[in-house]
Amino acid sequence: MTAKRWVPLVEEWTWLVLFLVFCAACASESAPPSSADNDSDEQSRNGESDCACVSDFDCQLGDICIDCHCIGGGAGPCSESNNPEAECRQDRDCLIDEYCDENTCKCLPIGGDLDGEVPYYEWDCDKLPCIQIAPTVLGYGAVQYLETARNTFNIRNRGGATLDILSMEFTALSSQDFKWPDNQEPDVPIHLEPGQTMQFEVDLTPTDLGVDSATIQIICNDLSNDTGKYRVLLQSECKGSAQIDVMPIEYDFGPVEVGESAPLQITIRNLNPDHPNEPDPIPPERCKLLAIQGIQLDPETTRHFRLQNDLSFPVYIPPSDTFQFRVFYEPKANGVHDAKVRILHDADRNPYSPDAPSMPVEVDLTGMGAIPCLSVEPDPVDFGKVTIGYQISIPVKLRSVCGGTVRMCGCDWRAPLEPAFTIQDPTAACHSEIPVNSSRTFWLDFLPTSRRFYGVVMKLCSNDSEKPTWLLGVEGEGAEGGPHVEPNPILFGSVLVGTDETFIYKIINSGTGEVMLQGVDFQYEGPQPGTPSPFSLDSEDVSALPIVIPGATPGGEPGTVDITIHYQPVAQAQGWEDVATMVLQTNNHSQPTYEVILRGSPIWPICEFSLINENTEVVPDFNGIIDFGEVNLSTSKTQKLRIANEGEYVCKVLSVALGPNTSSEFDAFPRLPVDIQPGDHHDILVSYAPVYYPGRDSGSIFVETNDLRSDNQYFEARLAGFGVNPTICVTPETSLSDPYDFGEAPLNTCSEPQEFIIRNCGVGTLEVECDNGQPNIAGCNGSPAVGPCQLRPYTPQTPDEITFTEQFCPGPYMATQLCEIRIKSNDTHHPGYVIHVKGKGTFCLPDPPGDPTCTDPCASGQSTHEVCDGYDNNCDGQTDEGFGRGEPCEAPSGCGAGAVQCNPNDPLRQPTICSTEPGGTDYQGSPELCDGLDNDCNDLTDEYVDSQGVLREIGEPCVYAVGICGAQISKTECNPRDPSMSAIFCSTQPGGSQSLATEEICNGLDDDCDGYVDEGFVLTGPDAVDLLNCGGCNRVCTVETNGEQTGTPECVAGRCRIQSCFPGLIDADGRIETGCECPVDDPCNGARRIGGGVEEEATP
């Protein structure tokens, strides 16, 4: 293709540029980019992956960057002299705004096309300005909120004349988040000489969470695209999703003093929601900002909690970053206080509410307001008699006892002062802060200078709200030189009963002569007269009496003697403190006796047993029998055997086991050892679940503790229960398919009454629902029921029954009418027993001669409203009008199409039904199956009636699992092996989706959930030596005679044997069942003495 080329003169060029600029200014800013622009953008995008250069600066000196390729500086594509042969084969081999002409890339024409139909002008880049923009699309990626990202593009003049950039502006629809650096727009016009390149920078600072885009429009004198307009597109990326994480999600401030403030810092984190180990994870920079729209306290009216004051919203949290705020607990009153911190957010993923991620996150707060209380021990401080010139010290303990921190503000002597008393406070206890349940100690010294009584008062100052000033009495007596004792009193503290606590006691002689300790006596008043003292002198010290106490050395060092005091407490009443006076007898004439006070508190575990029944009520006067009473088969009852520690030492539950002859219907959980702290308790869940056969069951449960009382150390509770299966029987029998038929009865009359009798034909007491002592049986037109609410099994000796009568009264309706009489009872198979009756109204029955009893209702003016029953009830000459009989209908739940017909069962309440639904002539349903379908077409899916007569559906809570499968509430679900509704089971049972069943092991539990405990185990062989499981699970070896233990058992190869008899007893008959039944002095012929597992003949 060839064409004549027109090259404008300078004057023509100037007017042409001004004209086109004027037209461009008048053009719409919203006009879509030209196809050339689009092609240019596409070419730029397609070349991003293998682009060798973006600007001339990326090339070697002297080369220029053309279409992502570096070429010689004089080889521009619009230069005819430098174009190589076969520069192009087709247009796509050339740059934007060029075409391929005779193997040469040429600039596109102005004002024409290439088909030769109209004149056109080829834009000659060798002589005219040609703009080159690289890149034409700036991608900023995911720039975060209020962060600034900068990008650049270059404009190069690849033509042969000066390129004038007349305008460079953002279009009207561009995002305001894109700006020129420092808001300084380019200073136009800009003149670029041929080959000259200029770089421009654009900043993006997002002020929201969305995606930002903009367009920079450039107007220049390159008119190769007719308009002189060129565009640069700016784009940011989607910022992904956010996941909220809050720490802590709950917090307990603990005790905080009223009026004080306790801060808590809560951290909100924007987590990367994508797991790094998953394929193609989204890096954190692609996650979006997490917006916190508000933080609130619930309730808003709380006086005890507050948020920090400087919170303002919204708050934006970048990915993997955090936002922290503080909440303060400032109790205004003592007691426990609760509140919630509610965090409003826009996270896409909320682990605290996965199904509703937009729900606010709530942080649960609790705290306890406390007030300070001071306790001082001892009060008063009595030094007793102290040798003149000798100093002794007594510690004074300051304790915080109420819950708040005690702040001491001083310990000062009140006038008149007494110099013999001084204070030592090395830890500054008198000006300390004492936390809850903590103490601080200072020391008081007493140095008497004469033989007299000394007394003074110390004033203790604190923030105790009830006793801010504590007056502490301090006294002592100066005595002449000689022995004195230290310390006094001796405090043993809390000592466990049965242990021996010792104390080394020092007797000091500050005199110059020897003193003889002649005896030590303990004066003790126990809970009962004559109770031995738990305090005693060490036996070696007793044998050493009298003991010489040497006098002081010439240098003034006093002589000393140590004696050992023992404290062996015994169990007394709870809270008892042992107090005794130790009297030291000496030969000192001025003071022959010295008294020392001894104090100690016996502590011991007190493991008390009680019973909590199934109604969570404490059983009064628990006598060690857990009687479940009557329990229906396939149900269960659970009671709690509670072990409470009422002592001051840990109560240890060492073992829990069911007795060897316990029925498998009983179970106990948990059976693991446990430590019960003082004031706490532990519950053992004892359950009775009769499964297969009615009758009486019994057993026992053994609990071993460290209680010192034998009955509570080896506690035994007897288990009793009676599995029952009460069954309701009604005469006459009825069913839905075979109701009791009263026959026909004339309109507006009643039939003869029919008596119904209810009896119990099962095992156990049948309990019928009653109101005010009367059976609650609602008939249709019958008499009130008469009889007891609880029916024993019917026998000639216990003829318990309930009777009532029923009549059929059709009223004015001639249709067949049905009625259901419902009886609620504890019959697990028929909890809502239904008696079905029916009858049909008729115009007239044949009249006896001379005794007409009825007439045609229409003839007698007794018309009623129309009923769909096949009769003209309203006497208008039409039958069943207005009910749409015969019209097409669709039965519910897919039972198919049918025709409208009268309801044969209950036309008064539901006049019509579809012929294919239950009760219709073309019923298409079937018995309900557990298959997720409505088989019986009653608009319910997989429904069943539970033991209480309540209609339920699959997926509701299930409590019928046995063994360990019943340890937690499960849900009902279909049996994959049997779709019938009678085969449904709990999800924790074997085969269920949440099955807890495991292989049966010898542990006293029903592990495989089959209703049997430890079944199928036979333990024999040389390793079968377990006394608790000898030859089988829970087979305990004992040597007892008439219920009392008479020897020591052993288990050999799974068989129980007598290892030895207790002293004084022998085994007379060689049978372990009778134990060691014969005393040694009883002439038992042939008796054998047993010892160490060896059988020996005993001599009578």
mmCIF file of N, CA and C in Angstrom, residues 438-501:
data_model
loop_
_atom_site.group_PDB
_atom_site.id
_atom_site.type_symbol
_atom_site.label_atom_id
_atom_site.label_comp_id
_atom_site.label_asym_id
_atom_site.label_seq_id
_atom_site.Cartn_x
_atom_site.Cartn_y
_atom_site.Cartn_z
ATOM 1 N N SER A 438 -1.767 -12.333 103.749
ATOM 2 C CA SER A 438 -0.347 -12.275 104.023
ATOM 3 C C SER A 438 -0.123 -11.602 105.369
ATOM 4 N N SER A 439 1.115 -11.608 105.818
ATOM 5 C CA SER A 439 1.413 -11.039 107.127
ATOM 6 C C SER A 439 2.792 -10.376 107.097
ATOM 7 N N ARG A 440 2.999 -9.476 108.043
ATOM 8 C CA ARG A 440 4.293 -8.845 108.287
ATOM 9 C C ARG A 440 4.567 -8.935 109.792
ATOM 10 N N THR A 441 5.843 -8.986 110.156
ATOM 11 C CA THR A 441 6.201 -9.219 111.553
ATOM 12 C C THR A 441 7.205 -8.174 112.021
ATOM 13 N N PHE A 442 6.982 -7.630 113.247
ATOM 14 C CA PHE A 442 8.013 -6.859 113.948
ATOM 15 C C PHE A 442 8.200 -7.489 115.321
ATOM 16 N N TRP A 443 9.256 -7.090 116.027
ATOM 17 C CA TRP A 443 9.631 -7.710 117.297
ATOM 18 C C TRP A 443 9.587 -6.675 118.420
ATOM 19 N N LEU A 444 9.084 -7.117 119.566
ATOM 20 C CA LEU A 444 9.114 -6.301 120.789
ATOM 21 C C LEU A 444 10.137 -6.910 121.749
ATOM 22 N N ASP A 445 10.996 -6.063 122.302
ATOM 23 C CA ASP A 445 12.023 -6.493 123.258
ATOM 24 C C ASP A 445 11.650 -6.024 124.660
ATOM 25 N N PHE A 446 11.978 -6.861 125.652
ATOM 26 C CA PHE A 446 11.725 -6.518 127.053
ATOM 27 C C PHE A 446 13.012 -6.750 127.830
ATOM 28 N N LEU A 447 13.527 -5.670 128.444
ATOM 29 C CA LEU A 447 14.746 -5.728 129.239
ATOM 30 C C LEU A 447 14.444 -5.092 130.599
ATOM 31 N N PRO A 448 13.988 -5.910 131.582
ATOM 32 C CA PRO A 448 13.657 -5.339 132.903
ATOM 33 C C PRO A 448 14.928 -4.934 133.652
ATOM 34 N N THR A 449 14.817 -3.852 134.433
ATOM 35 C CA THR A 449 15.955 -3.355 135.227
ATOM 36 C C THR A 449 15.714 -3.495 136.717
ATOM 37 N N SER A 450 14.510 -3.857 137.096
ATOM 38 C CA SER A 450 14.218 -4.044 138.518
ATOM 39 C C SER A 450 13.097 -5.065 138.660
ATOM 40 N N ARG A 451 12.933 -5.520 139.909
ATOM 41 C CA ARG A 451 11.905 -6.522 140.175
ATOM 42 C C ARG A 451 10.575 -5.815 140.396
ATOM 43 N N ARG A 452 9.800 -5.693 139.316
ATOM 44 C CA ARG A 452 8.486 -5.064 139.369
ATOM 45 C C ARG A 452 7.692 -5.410 138.118
ATOM 46 N N PHE A 453 6.439 -4.911 138.059
ATOM 47 C CA PHE A 453 5.576 -5.114 136.893
ATOM 48 C C PHE A 453 5.771 -3.962 135.921
ATOM 49 N N TYR A 454 5.830 -4.287 134.631
ATOM 50 C CA TYR A 454 5.976 -3.298 133.574
ATOM 51 C C TYR A 454 4.760 -3.389 132.648
ATOM 52 N N GLY A 455 4.239 -2.250 132.215
ATOM 53 C CA GLY A 455 3.115 -2.252 131.265
ATOM 54 C C GLY A 455 3.082 -0.979 130.441
ATOM 55 N N VAL A 456 2.684 -1.112 129.183
ATOM 56 C CA VAL A 456 2.604 0.034 128.295
ATOM 57 C C VAL A 456 1.616 -0.322 127.181
ATOM 58 N N VAL A 457 1.198 0.682 126.412
ATOM 59 C CA VAL A 457 0.259 0.492 125.307
ATOM 60 C C VAL A 457 0.911 0.988 124.016
ATOM 61 N N MET A 458 0.805 0.152 122.977
ATOM 62 C CA MET A 458 1.305 0.541 121.648
ATOM 63 C C MET A 458 0.123 0.847 120.736
ATOM 64 N N LYS A 459 0.219 1.921 120.001
ATOM 65 C CA LYS A 459 -0.835 2.318 119.072
ATOM 66 C C LYS A 459 -0.408 1.944 117.656
ATOM 67 N N LEU A 460 -1.244 1.092 116.989
ATOM 68 C CA LEU A 460 -0.993 0.664 115.613
ATOM 69 C C LEU A 460 -1.980 1.380 114.700
ATOM 70 N N CYS A 461 -1.452 2.042 113.682
ATOM 71 C CA CYS A 461 -2.285 2.823 112.746
ATOM 72 C C CYS A 461 -2.336 2.103 111.403
ATOM 73 N N SER A 462 -3.555 1.969 110.817
ATOM 74 C CA SER A 462 -3.715 1.318 109.518
ATOM 75 C C SER A 462 -4.941 1.883 108.814
ATOM 76 N N ASN A 463 -5.195 1.344 107.607
ATOM 77 C CA ASN A 463 -6.378 1.773 106.842
ATOM 78 C C ASN A 463 -7.568 0.853 107.087
ATOM 79 N N ASP A 464 -7.532 0.077 108.171
ATOM 80 C CA ASP A 464 -8.687 -0.760 108.541
ATOM 81 C C ASP A 464 -9.898 0.146 108.703
ATOM 82 N N SER A 465 -10.930 -0.108 107.880
ATOM 83 C CA SER A 465 -12.081 0.797 107.874
ATOM 84 C C SER A 465 -12.872 0.749 109.166
ATOM 85 N N GLU A 466 -12.830 -0.383 109.879
ATOM 86 C CA GLU A 466 -13.604 -0.505 111.115
ATOM 87 C C GLU A 466 -12.760 -0.209 112.363
ATOM 88 N N LYS A 467 -11.458 -0.441 112.296
ATOM 89 C CA LYS A 467 -10.588 -0.244 113.459
ATOM 90 C C LYS A 467 -9.290 0.390 112.993
ATOM 91 N N PRO A 468 -9.325 1.672 112.633
ATOM 92 C CA PRO A 468 -8.105 2.304 112.104
ATOM 93 C C PRO A 468 -6.990 2.443 113.145
ATOM 94 N N THR A 469 -7.347 2.436 114.438
ATOM 95 C CA THR A 469 -6.345 2.514 115.505
ATOM 96 C C THR A 469 -6.477 1.288 116.395
ATOM 97 N N TRP A 470 -5.391 0.526 116.482
ATOM 98 C CA TRP A 470 -5.383 -0.711 117.280
ATOM 99 C C TRP A 470 -4.489 -0.458 118.492
ATOM 100 N N LEU A 471 -5.080 -0.580 119.700
ATOM 101 C CA LEU A 471 -4.332 -0.386 120.939
ATOM 102 C C LEU A 471 -3.880 -1.749 121.433
ATOM 103 N N LEU A 472 -2.568 -1.967 121.442
ATOM 104 C CA LEU A 472 -1.980 -3.251 121.794
ATOM 105 C C LEU A 472 -1.321 -3.148 123.168
ATOM 106 N N GLY A 473 -1.821 -3.952 124.119
ATOM 107 C CA GLY A 473 -1.234 -3.964 125.458
ATOM 108 C C GLY A 473 0.040 -4.796 125.482
ATOM 109 N N VAL A 474 1.090 -4.250 126.162
ATOM 110 C CA VAL A 474 2.372 -4.930 126.306
ATOM 111 C C VAL A 474 2.730 -4.924 127.784
ATOM 112 N N GLU A 475 3.048 -6.095 128.324
ATOM 113 C CA GLU A 475 3.334 -6.182 129.765
ATOM 114 C C GLU A 475 4.385 -7.249 130.010
ATOM 115 N N GLY A 476 4.999 -7.172 131.184
ATOM 116 C CA GLY A 476 6.001 -8.142 131.604
ATOM 117 C C GLY A 476 6.384 -7.870 133.061
ATOM 118 N N GLU A 477 7.140 -8.772 133.637
ATOM 119 C CA GLU A 477 7.526 -8.651 135.042
ATOM 120 C C GLU A 477 9.009 -8.965 135.181
ATOM 121 N N GLY A 478 9.734 -8.067 135.882
ATOM 122 C CA GLY A 478 11.139 -8.305 136.139
ATOM 123 C C GLY A 478 11.316 -9.237 137.328
ATOM 124 N N ALA A 479 12.203 -10.215 137.174
ATOM 125 C CA ALA A 479 12.460 -11.184 138.247
ATOM 126 C C ALA A 479 13.943 -11.230 138.552
ATOM 127 N N GLU A 480 14.288 -11.725 139.790
ATOM 128 C CA GLU A 480 15.681 -11.817 140.185
ATOM 129 C C GLU A 480 16.419 -12.798 139.291
ATOM 130 N N GLY A 481 17.776 -12.662 139.287
ATOM 131 C CA GLY A 481 18.604 -13.493 138.443
ATOM 132 C C GLY A 481 18.452 -14.961 138.733
ATOM 133 N N GLY A 482 18.554 -15.756 137.734
ATOM 134 C CA GLY A 482 18.392 -17.189 137.825
ATOM 135 C C GLY A 482 17.908 -17.723 136.490
ATOM 136 N N PRO A 483 17.369 -18.918 136.479
ATOM 137 C CA PRO A 483 16.908 -19.490 135.207
ATOM 138 C C PRO A 483 15.723 -18.712 134.630
ATOM 139 N N HIS A 484 15.726 -18.666 133.348
ATOM 140 C CA HIS A 484 14.537 -18.192 132.648
ATOM 141 C C HIS A 484 14.406 -18.999 131.349
ATOM 142 N N VAL A 485 13.184 -18.965 130.795
ATOM 143 C CA VAL A 485 12.870 -19.853 129.675
ATOM 144 C C VAL A 485 12.623 -19.026 128.424
ATOM 145 N N GLU A 486 12.947 -19.621 127.290
ATOM 146 C CA GLU A 486 12.815 -18.907 126.017
ATOM 147 C C GLU A 486 12.586 -19.916 124.897
ATOM 148 N N PRO A 487 11.561 -19.750 124.019
ATOM 149 C CA PRO A 487 10.542 -18.699 124.094
ATOM 150 C C PRO A 487 9.392 -19.102 125.002
ATOM 151 N N ASN A 488 8.504 -18.215 125.199
ATOM 152 C CA ASN A 488 7.314 -18.475 125.997
ATOM 153 C C ASN A 488 6.203 -17.571 125.465
ATOM 154 N N PRO A 489 5.135 -18.096 124.827
ATOM 155 C CA PRO A 489 4.762 -19.513 124.763
ATOM 156 C C PRO A 489 5.452 -20.251 123.603
ATOM 157 N N ILE A 490 5.328 -21.597 123.650
ATOM 158 C CA ILE A 490 5.793 -22.448 122.565
ATOM 159 C C ILE A 490 4.589 -22.734 121.666
ATOM 160 N N LEU A 491 4.688 -22.346 120.401
ATOM 161 C CA LEU A 491 3.581 -22.501 119.463
ATOM 162 C C LEU A 491 3.941 -23.585 118.447
ATOM 163 N N PHE A 492 3.254 -24.735 118.557
ATOM 164 C CA PHE A 492 3.482 -25.821 117.608
ATOM 165 C C PHE A 492 2.701 -25.623 116.310
ATOM 166 N N GLY A 493 1.679 -24.762 116.342
ATOM 167 C CA GLY A 493 0.861 -24.560 115.144
ATOM 168 C C GLY A 493 -0.034 -25.760 114.875
ATOM 169 N N SER A 494 -0.412 -25.946 113.610
ATOM 170 C CA SER A 494 -1.299 -27.042 113.204
ATOM 171 C C SER A 494 -0.459 -28.283 112.922
ATOM 172 N N VAL A 495 -0.819 -29.379 113.577
ATOM 173 C CA VAL A 495 -0.071 -30.627 113.453
ATOM 174 C C VAL A 495 -1.054 -31.734 113.124
ATOM 175 N N LEU A 496 -0.704 -32.571 112.168
ATOM 176 C CA LEU A 496 -1.564 -33.664 111.736
ATOM 177 C C LEU A 496 -1.672 -34.712 112.829
ATOM 178 N N VAL A 497 -2.896 -35.125 113.088
ATOM 179 C CA VAL A 497 -3.149 -36.163 114.091
ATOM 180 C C VAL A 497 -2.390 -37.428 113.702
ATOM 181 N N GLY A 498 -1.758 -38.052 114.705
ATOM 182 C CA GLY A 498 -1.014 -39.274 114.459
ATOM 183 C C GLY A 498 0.457 -39.058 114.188
ATOM 184 N N THR A 499 0.885 -37.792 114.047
ATOM 185 C CA THR A 499 2.295 -37.493 113.839
ATOM 186 C C THR A 499 2.900 -36.969 115.138
ATOM 187 N N ASP A 500 4.220 -36.896 115.185
ATOM 188 C CA ASP A 500 4.954 -36.463 116.379
ATOM 189 C C ASP A 500 5.786 -35.247 116.020
ATOM 190 N N GLU A 501 5.407 -34.082 116.562
ATOM 191 C CA GLU A 501 6.127 -32.842 116.324
ATOM 192 C C GLU A 501 7.007 -32.543 117.539
#
